[in-house]
Coordinates of C-alpha atoms in Angstrom, one line a residue:
M1 CA 94.5 95.5 215.3
A2 CA 92.2 98.4 214.4
P3 CA 92.6 101.8 215.9
N4 CA 89.5 101.3 218.1
E5 CA 90.5 97.8 219.2
K6 CA 89.7 97.3 222.9
L7 CA 92.4 97.4 225.5
P8 CA 93.3 94.3 227.6
N9 CA 90.8 93.2 230.2
S10 CA 88.0 94.9 228.3
P11 CA 85.1 92.7 227.0
G12 CA 86.0 91.2 223.6
A13 CA 89.7 92.1 223.7
A14 CA 90.6 88.7 222.2
S15 CA 88.0 86.1 221.2
R16 CA 88.5 82.4 221.3
R17 CA 86.8 82.1 217.9
S18 CA 89.2 84.5 216.1
F19 CA 92.2 82.9 217.9
V20 CA 91.3 79.3 216.8
K21 CA 90.6 80.6 213.2
G22 CA 94.1 82.0 213.2
L23 CA 95.6 78.7 214.3
G24 CA 93.9 77.1 211.3
A25 CA 95.4 79.8 209.0
A26 CA 98.8 78.9 210.4
G27 CA 98.6 75.7 208.5
V28 CA 96.8 73.0 210.5
A29 CA 93.4 72.1 211.8
L30 CA 92.9 72.4 215.6
P31 CA 93.5 68.9 216.9
A32 CA 90.8 66.9 218.8
L33 CA 93.2 66.9 221.8
A34 CA 92.4 70.6 222.4
M35 CA 88.6 70.2 222.3
L36 CA 87.9 67.0 224.1
P37 CA 87.2 66.7 227.9
R38 CA 90.6 66.2 229.7
R39 CA 91.6 63.8 232.4
G40 CA 93.9 64.9 235.2
F41 CA 96.9 66.8 233.8
A42 CA 99.6 64.5 235.4
E43 CA 97.7 61.4 234.2
D44 CA 97.6 62.8 230.7
L45 CA 101.3 63.5 230.7
A46 CA 102.3 60.0 231.9
A47 CA 100.0 58.5 229.3
G48 CA 101.3 60.8 226.6
Y49 CA 104.8 59.4 226.8
A50 CA 103.7 55.8 227.4
N51 CA 101.7 55.9 224.2
A52 CA 104.8 56.4 222.1
A53 CA 106.2 53.3 220.4
I54 CA 109.6 54.2 221.6
D55 CA 111.9 52.5 224.2
W56 CA 112.6 55.6 226.3
K57 CA 115.2 53.7 228.4
Q58 CA 117.4 52.5 225.5
F59 CA 120.1 55.1 226.3
A60 CA 119.9 54.9 230.1
G61 CA 123.1 55.8 231.8
Q62 CA 124.3 58.3 229.1
T63 CA 124.9 62.0 229.8
I64 CA 124.3 64.8 227.3
T65 CA 125.2 68.4 227.5
L66 CA 122.6 71.0 226.6
A67 CA 123.8 74.5 225.7
G68 CA 121.8 77.6 224.9
A69 CA 121.0 81.2 225.6
I70 CA 119.2 82.5 228.7
H71 CA 115.8 82.6 227.0
P72 CA 112.2 81.7 227.5
W73 CA 112.8 78.3 226.1
S74 CA 115.7 77.5 228.5
N75 CA 113.7 78.9 231.4
A76 CA 110.7 76.7 230.5
I77 CA 112.6 73.5 229.7
T78 CA 115.0 73.5 232.7
P79 CA 112.5 72.6 235.4
L80 CA 111.4 69.6 233.3
L81 CA 114.8 68.1 232.7
W82 CA 114.6 65.9 235.8
D83 CA 111.4 64.4 234.4
F84 CA 113.3 63.6 231.2
T85 CA 115.9 61.9 233.2
K86 CA 113.3 59.8 235.1
L87 CA 111.7 58.9 231.8
T88 CA 114.9 57.9 229.9
G89 CA 117.7 57.4 232.4
I90 CA 119.7 60.1 230.4
S91 CA 121.3 62.8 232.5
V92 CA 121.4 66.4 231.2
I93 CA 124.1 68.9 232.0
T94 CA 123.1 72.5 231.1
D95 CA 125.2 75.4 230.0
F96 CA 123.0 78.5 229.5
R97 CA 124.5 82.0 229.1
L98 CA 123.6 85.5 228.0
E99 CA 122.7 85.3 224.3
T100 CA 125.6 87.3 222.8
T101 CA 128.1 85.5 225.0
Y102 CA 126.6 82.1 224.2
L103 CA 126.6 82.6 220.4
G104 CA 130.2 83.8 220.4
A105 CA 131.5 80.9 222.5
L106 CA 129.5 78.3 220.6
A107 CA 130.9 79.1 217.2
V108 CA 134.4 78.7 218.7
Q109 CA 133.6 75.3 220.2
L110 CA 132.0 74.0 217.1
N111 CA 134.7 75.3 214.8
R112 CA 137.4 73.5 216.7
G113 CA 135.5 70.2 216.6
D114 CA 134.5 69.8 220.3
N115 CA 132.2 66.9 221.0
T116 CA 130.2 69.0 223.4
P117 CA 127.7 70.4 223.7
D118 CA 125.6 67.5 222.4
V119 CA 122.5 69.6 221.8
F120 CA 122.5 73.3 221.4
M121 CA 120.2 76.2 220.6
F122 CA 121.3 77.7 217.2
T123 CA 120.5 80.5 214.8
T124 CA 123.2 80.6 212.0
Y125 CA 121.9 77.6 210.2
G126 CA 123.8 78.1 206.9
Q127 CA 127.1 78.6 208.7
G128 CA 126.5 75.5 210.7
I129 CA 125.8 73.3 207.7
S130 CA 128.6 74.6 205.5
G131 CA 131.0 74.2 208.5
G132 CA 129.9 70.6 209.0
W133 CA 128.9 71.4 212.6
L134 CA 125.3 70.1 212.4
E135 CA 124.1 66.5 212.3
P136 CA 121.6 65.7 209.5
L137 CA 118.4 64.5 211.1
N138 CA 116.1 63.0 208.5
A139 CA 117.5 59.5 209.1
Y140 CA 116.8 59.9 212.8
Y141 CA 113.2 60.8 212.2
S142 CA 112.9 57.7 209.9
D143 CA 114.4 55.3 212.5
K144 CA 111.6 53.3 214.1
S145 CA 113.6 52.6 217.2
L146 CA 113.9 56.4 217.9
S147 CA 110.8 58.0 216.5
D148 CA 107.1 57.2 216.3
P149 CA 105.7 59.6 213.6
G150 CA 102.1 58.9 214.5
W151 CA 102.7 59.8 218.2
Y152 CA 104.9 62.8 217.4
D153 CA 102.3 64.2 215.0
E154 CA 104.1 66.7 212.8
N155 CA 100.7 67.9 211.5
D156 CA 100.3 69.5 215.0
I157 CA 103.3 71.8 214.3
L158 CA 102.7 75.3 213.0
K159 CA 103.2 75.7 209.2
T160 CA 106.0 78.1 209.6
A161 CA 107.9 75.8 211.9
R162 CA 107.5 72.8 209.5
A163 CA 109.0 74.9 206.7
F164 CA 111.7 76.6 208.7
P165 CA 114.3 73.8 209.1
L166 CA 114.1 72.5 205.6
W167 CA 117.4 72.9 203.8
R168 CA 117.4 73.3 200.0
N169 CA 117.9 69.5 199.5
G170 CA 115.0 68.6 201.9
E171 CA 117.4 67.6 204.7
R172 CA 116.7 68.8 208.2
Y173 CA 119.6 69.8 210.5
A174 CA 117.6 71.3 213.3
V175 CA 114.3 71.0 215.3
P176 CA 112.4 74.2 215.9
I177 CA 111.8 74.8 219.6
T178 CA 110.0 78.2 219.7
S179 CA 107.9 80.5 217.6
E180 CA 108.2 84.2 217.5
A181 CA 107.5 87.2 215.4
V182 CA 108.3 90.9 215.9
T183 CA 105.3 92.5 217.7
L184 CA 104.2 96.0 218.8
F185 CA 103.9 96.5 222.5
I186 CA 102.2 99.7 223.9
N187 CA 101.5 101.0 227.4
G188 CA 97.8 101.4 227.1
E189 CA 97.6 103.9 229.9
A190 CA 100.0 106.2 228.1
L191 CA 98.0 105.8 224.9
A192 CA 94.7 106.5 226.7
A193 CA 96.1 109.6 228.4
R194 CA 96.5 111.2 224.9
H195 CA 93.3 109.7 223.6
L196 CA 95.2 108.0 220.8
P197 CA 94.4 104.8 218.9
V198 CA 96.8 102.0 218.4
P199 CA 99.1 103.1 215.5
Q200 CA 98.8 101.0 212.3
T201 CA 101.2 102.6 209.9
F202 CA 104.8 103.7 210.4
E203 CA 103.8 107.3 210.0
E204 CA 101.1 106.9 212.7
L205 CA 103.7 105.2 214.9
L206 CA 106.1 108.2 214.5
V207 CA 103.3 110.7 215.4
T208 CA 102.2 108.5 218.4
A209 CA 105.7 108.0 219.8
N210 CA 106.4 111.7 219.7
A211 CA 103.0 112.5 221.3
I212 CA 103.3 110.2 224.3
K213 CA 106.9 110.7 225.3
T214 CA 107.5 112.5 228.5
D215 CA 110.6 113.4 230.6
E216 CA 110.3 110.1 232.5
M217 CA 109.1 107.9 229.6
S218 CA 110.6 107.6 226.1
G219 CA 108.1 107.4 223.2
I220 CA 109.6 104.2 221.8
A221 CA 112.5 101.8 222.4
M222 CA 114.0 99.3 219.9
R223 CA 117.4 97.6 219.5
A224 CA 120.1 99.7 217.8
Q225 CA 123.4 98.2 219.0
A226 CA 126.0 97.9 216.3
G227 CA 125.9 94.0 216.1
G228 CA 124.0 91.4 214.2
N229 CA 122.1 90.2 217.3
S230 CA 120.2 93.5 217.3
S231 CA 119.0 93.2 213.7
V232 CA 115.5 91.7 214.2
P233 CA 113.3 94.8 214.6
A234 CA 115.2 96.7 211.9
M235 CA 114.8 93.8 209.5
S236 CA 111.1 94.0 210.1
F237 CA 111.0 97.6 209.0
L238 CA 113.1 96.7 205.9
F239 CA 110.8 93.7 204.9
S240 CA 107.6 95.8 205.5
Y241 CA 108.9 98.6 203.2
G242 CA 109.3 95.9 200.5
G243 CA 113.0 95.3 200.8
A244 CA 115.0 92.1 201.4
M245 CA 118.3 91.4 203.2
I246 CA 119.6 89.0 200.5
S247 CA 118.8 88.9 196.8
D248 CA 120.6 86.8 194.2
N249 CA 123.2 86.0 196.9
K250 CA 124.0 89.7 197.4
A251 CA 123.3 92.1 200.3
A252 CA 120.2 94.1 199.2
F253 CA 120.0 96.6 202.0
A254 CA 121.1 99.5 199.9
S255 CA 117.9 99.4 197.9
P256 CA 115.5 102.4 197.9
E257 CA 113.1 100.4 200.0
A258 CA 115.7 99.5 202.6
I259 CA 117.0 103.0 202.8
A260 CA 113.5 104.4 203.4
A261 CA 112.9 101.8 206.1
I262 CA 116.1 102.5 208.0
E263 CA 115.5 106.2 207.7
M264 CA 112.1 105.8 209.4
Y265 CA 113.8 103.5 212.0
G266 CA 116.4 106.1 212.8
Q267 CA 113.9 108.9 212.8
L268 CA 111.7 107.1 215.4
L269 CA 114.6 106.5 217.8
R270 CA 116.3 109.9 217.3
Q271 CA 113.1 111.8 217.9
A272 CA 111.3 109.6 220.5
G273 CA 113.8 107.1 221.7
P274 CA 115.6 106.8 225.1
R275 CA 119.0 108.3 225.9
G276 CA 121.7 105.9 224.9
V277 CA 119.5 104.0 222.5
S278 CA 122.3 103.4 220.1
G279 CA 123.6 100.8 222.6
Y280 CA 120.3 99.1 223.1
E281 CA 119.9 95.3 222.9
W282 CA 116.7 93.3 223.5
Y283 CA 117.1 93.2 227.2
H284 CA 117.3 97.0 227.5
V285 CA 114.1 97.3 225.4
L286 CA 112.3 94.8 227.5
D287 CA 113.4 96.3 230.8
D288 CA 112.4 99.8 229.8
F289 CA 108.9 98.6 228.9
L290 CA 108.5 96.5 232.1
Q291 CA 109.6 99.4 234.2
R292 CA 107.4 102.0 232.4
R293 CA 110.5 103.8 231.0
T294 CA 109.2 103.6 227.5
A295 CA 105.6 103.8 226.2
I296 CA 106.1 101.7 223.0
A297 CA 108.5 98.8 222.3
I298 CA 109.0 96.7 219.2
D299 CA 110.6 93.3 219.5
S300 CA 110.0 89.6 219.8
S301 CA 106.6 88.4 220.7
N302 CA 108.3 86.3 223.4
F303 CA 108.4 89.4 225.5
A304 CA 104.8 88.7 226.4
T305 CA 105.8 86.1 229.0
D306 CA 107.6 88.7 231.1
I307 CA 105.1 91.5 230.3
S308 CA 102.3 89.3 231.5
N309 CA 104.1 88.3 234.7
P310 CA 103.2 90.8 237.6
A311 CA 106.2 89.6 239.5
K312 CA 108.4 91.2 236.8
S313 CA 106.3 93.8 235.1
H314 CA 104.8 97.1 236.1
V315 CA 102.6 97.1 233.0
T316 CA 100.9 93.7 233.2
D317 CA 97.4 95.2 233.2
K318 CA 98.2 98.1 231.0
A319 CA 100.0 96.4 228.0
V320 CA 98.5 96.4 224.6
F321 CA 99.8 93.8 222.1
A322 CA 99.3 94.6 218.4
A323 CA 100.1 93.8 214.8
F324 CA 103.4 95.1 213.5
P325 CA 102.9 98.4 211.7
H326 CA 102.8 98.7 207.9
V327 CA 103.5 101.2 205.1
A328 CA 100.3 102.8 203.9
G329 CA 98.8 100.6 201.2
R330 CA 101.0 97.6 202.0
T331 CA 100.7 94.6 204.4
S332 CA 103.2 94.4 207.2
V333 CA 105.9 91.8 207.0
P334 CA 107.5 91.4 210.4
F335 CA 110.6 89.3 210.9
M336 CA 109.8 85.9 212.2
S337 CA 112.0 83.1 213.5
H338 CA 112.0 79.8 215.2
W339 CA 114.8 79.3 217.6
Q340 CA 116.1 75.8 216.6
A341 CA 118.0 73.1 218.5
C342 CA 120.7 71.1 216.7
I343 CA 122.8 68.0 217.4
N344 CA 126.6 68.4 217.3
S345 CA 128.0 66.4 214.4
K346 CA 130.9 65.5 216.6
S347 CA 128.7 64.4 219.6
R348 CA 129.3 60.9 221.0
N349 CA 125.7 60.7 222.1
K350 CA 123.8 61.6 219.0
R351 CA 120.9 59.1 219.4
A352 CA 120.4 60.1 223.0
A353 CA 120.5 63.7 221.9
F354 CA 117.8 63.1 219.3
L355 CA 115.6 61.4 221.8
F356 CA 115.9 64.5 224.0
L357 CA 114.9 66.7 221.1
L358 CA 111.9 64.5 220.3
W359 CA 110.8 64.6 224.0
A360 CA 111.4 68.3 224.3
T361 CA 109.2 69.2 221.3
S362 CA 106.6 66.5 221.8
K363 CA 102.9 67.3 222.5
P364 CA 103.0 66.5 226.2
T365 CA 106.2 68.4 226.9
S366 CA 105.0 71.4 224.8
M367 CA 101.8 71.5 226.8
R368 CA 103.9 71.9 230.0
T369 CA 106.3 74.5 228.6
A370 CA 103.3 76.4 227.1
A371 CA 101.7 76.6 230.5
A372 CA 104.9 78.4 231.6
G373 CA 104.3 81.0 228.9
L374 CA 106.6 79.6 226.2
A375 CA 105.5 80.1 222.6
T376 CA 106.1 76.6 221.3
T377 CA 105.8 75.3 217.8
R378 CA 102.7 73.2 218.7
V379 CA 99.1 74.1 217.7
S380 CA 97.8 72.1 220.6
A381 CA 99.9 74.1 223.0
W382 CA 99.0 77.5 221.5
S383 CA 95.3 76.6 221.8
S384 CA 95.6 75.5 225.4
E385 CA 94.2 77.6 228.3
G386 CA 97.4 77.3 230.2
F387 CA 99.3 79.1 227.4
K388 CA 96.8 81.8 226.9
K389 CA 96.7 82.5 230.7
A390 CA 100.5 82.6 231.0
F391 CA 101.3 84.4 227.7
G392 CA 98.1 86.5 227.6
A393 CA 95.2 85.9 225.2
Q394 CA 95.7 89.2 223.4
A395 CA 99.4 88.7 223.2
A396 CA 99.0 85.2 221.7
E397 CA 96.6 86.5 219.1
A398 CA 98.9 89.4 218.1
A399 CA 101.9 87.0 217.9
L400 CA 99.9 84.7 215.7
T401 CA 98.8 87.5 213.4
N402 CA 102.4 88.6 213.0
L403 CA 103.5 85.0 212.3
Q404 CA 100.9 84.7 209.6
N405 CA 102.0 88.0 208.0
A406 CA 105.7 87.1 208.1
D407 CA 107.6 85.9 205.0
V408 CA 109.4 82.6 205.9
E409 CA 111.6 82.6 202.8
R410 CA 112.8 86.2 203.3
A411 CA 113.8 85.4 206.8
K412 CA 115.5 82.1 205.8
A413 CA 117.4 83.9 203.1
I414 CA 119.4 85.8 205.7
L415 CA 119.4 83.4 208.6
F416 CA 120.5 80.4 206.6
H417 CA 123.1 82.2 204.6
S418 CA 126.6 80.8 205.2
H419 CA 127.8 84.4 206.0
S420 CA 124.8 85.4 207.9
R421 CA 126.7 86.7 211.0
P422 CA 129.0 89.2 209.2
I423 CA 126.2 90.3 206.9
L424 CA 124.0 91.0 209.9
D425 CA 126.9 92.8 211.7
A426 CA 127.5 95.0 208.7
F427 CA 123.7 95.8 208.4
M428 CA 123.5 96.8 212.1
I429 CA 126.6 98.9 211.9
G430 CA 124.8 100.9 209.2
V431 CA 121.6 101.1 211.2
N432 CA 123.5 102.2 214.3
E433 CA 125.1 105.0 212.3
V434 CA 121.6 106.2 211.2
V435 CA 120.1 106.0 214.7
S436 CA 123.1 107.9 216.2
G437 CA 122.9 110.5 213.5
A438 CA 126.5 109.8 212.4
K439 CA 125.5 109.3 208.7
P440 CA 122.3 109.6 206.6
A441 CA 120.5 106.4 205.7
K442 CA 121.6 106.3 202.1
I443 CA 125.3 106.6 202.8
A444 CA 125.2 104.3 205.9
M445 CA 123.3 101.5 204.2
T446 CA 125.2 101.7 200.9
N447 CA 128.5 101.3 202.9
A448 CA 127.0 98.5 204.9
A449 CA 125.9 96.6 201.8
E450 CA 129.4 97.0 200.2
K451 CA 131.0 95.6 203.4
A452 CA 128.6 92.6 203.4
N453 CA 129.1 91.9 199.7
A454 CA 132.9 91.9 200.2
V455 CA 132.4 89.1 202.7
I456 CA 130.1 87.2 200.4
R457 CA 132.6 87.4 197.5
G458 CA 135.3 86.3 199.9

């Protein structure tokens, strides 16, 4: 987004032409489904499932347990679960918890070999594969009694989402369920009051955050809690400065690039961040932005669903959504991710679980979750009017720009590492020390990398 980009609700804030062009750059052509005249929505949905060469009732009477974080995906899929039960005869029991609580409890359940949950949202892919927790899925995709490739149409899936679950041997152990990239959010009213453009570089971001902070509103809010779950924005800084989290199976966040990135991260939050920012997780950042307690936030593009909802947000008509900042002379490299859903390798209902995943990520279901503001993995859903209305057209375009700029392999190198959680924990302990001013970036990140490498060496 250029410095003179128009604010939301102004003419030309986001054009359909540029948005559709971006979808093509994400790896697929816009499907005819998105461009042809539509019949009634309910009629399309019913026909959408009926057109699959799948016996939807083959597991009628079974019950599966679905576990996950309280998240836009769980919020969007929950109201549709009864429709899945009507279609298939499979009952679904849900267990959704706060993200940190959920991820901690899930690892314990899977490590002790519990046969539930059957399906679960998952992030630490490498740990799950090395631990034998995840069911391999390629054979399920190839099973003609379970899957209809023509109907499911993987060409409609974003390029990053198609690449994301592939393990080094080509096996898939997960199904991507959302698409997100770290994005810049700005209160346009606060920006306009100082007659400032949208910052593009990190140096401009630092100047802007300091210029627009007030006694009632911090200049910028980002995650800084000393735990791996808070690592997403800081990794975006590291990648954009030219660094990597993992290189040659070693923690690489003591590199000069990483140290410079985290020094800037700490400087921003020390100078312009809110009180108590060293304890901030994503929900603190989001709440501050929604309640106008911070002028700038950097976090997941999925924040747009709440920001665009006037029932939750005080900045719905003021928010600016923009590309992640960059180092002068470089392209930005925001962290990207696809939350994934996996099948428990100990589940007693694996085939019913796979049928659920197929349904949940199909075109017709994705069109419905997208209308609730979910950033799915489907091009047809991203291009739908329902999604752009719920998510916000400018927010969708910014998210897509950040997805295109992201480096899938750099993200996978850390997310899919078998020791990803302790590596991320060590990284964020170092970042937290820099943000709090306890240690300079060079010392904090060198110590953090040494701790991570000790874990990797075993």
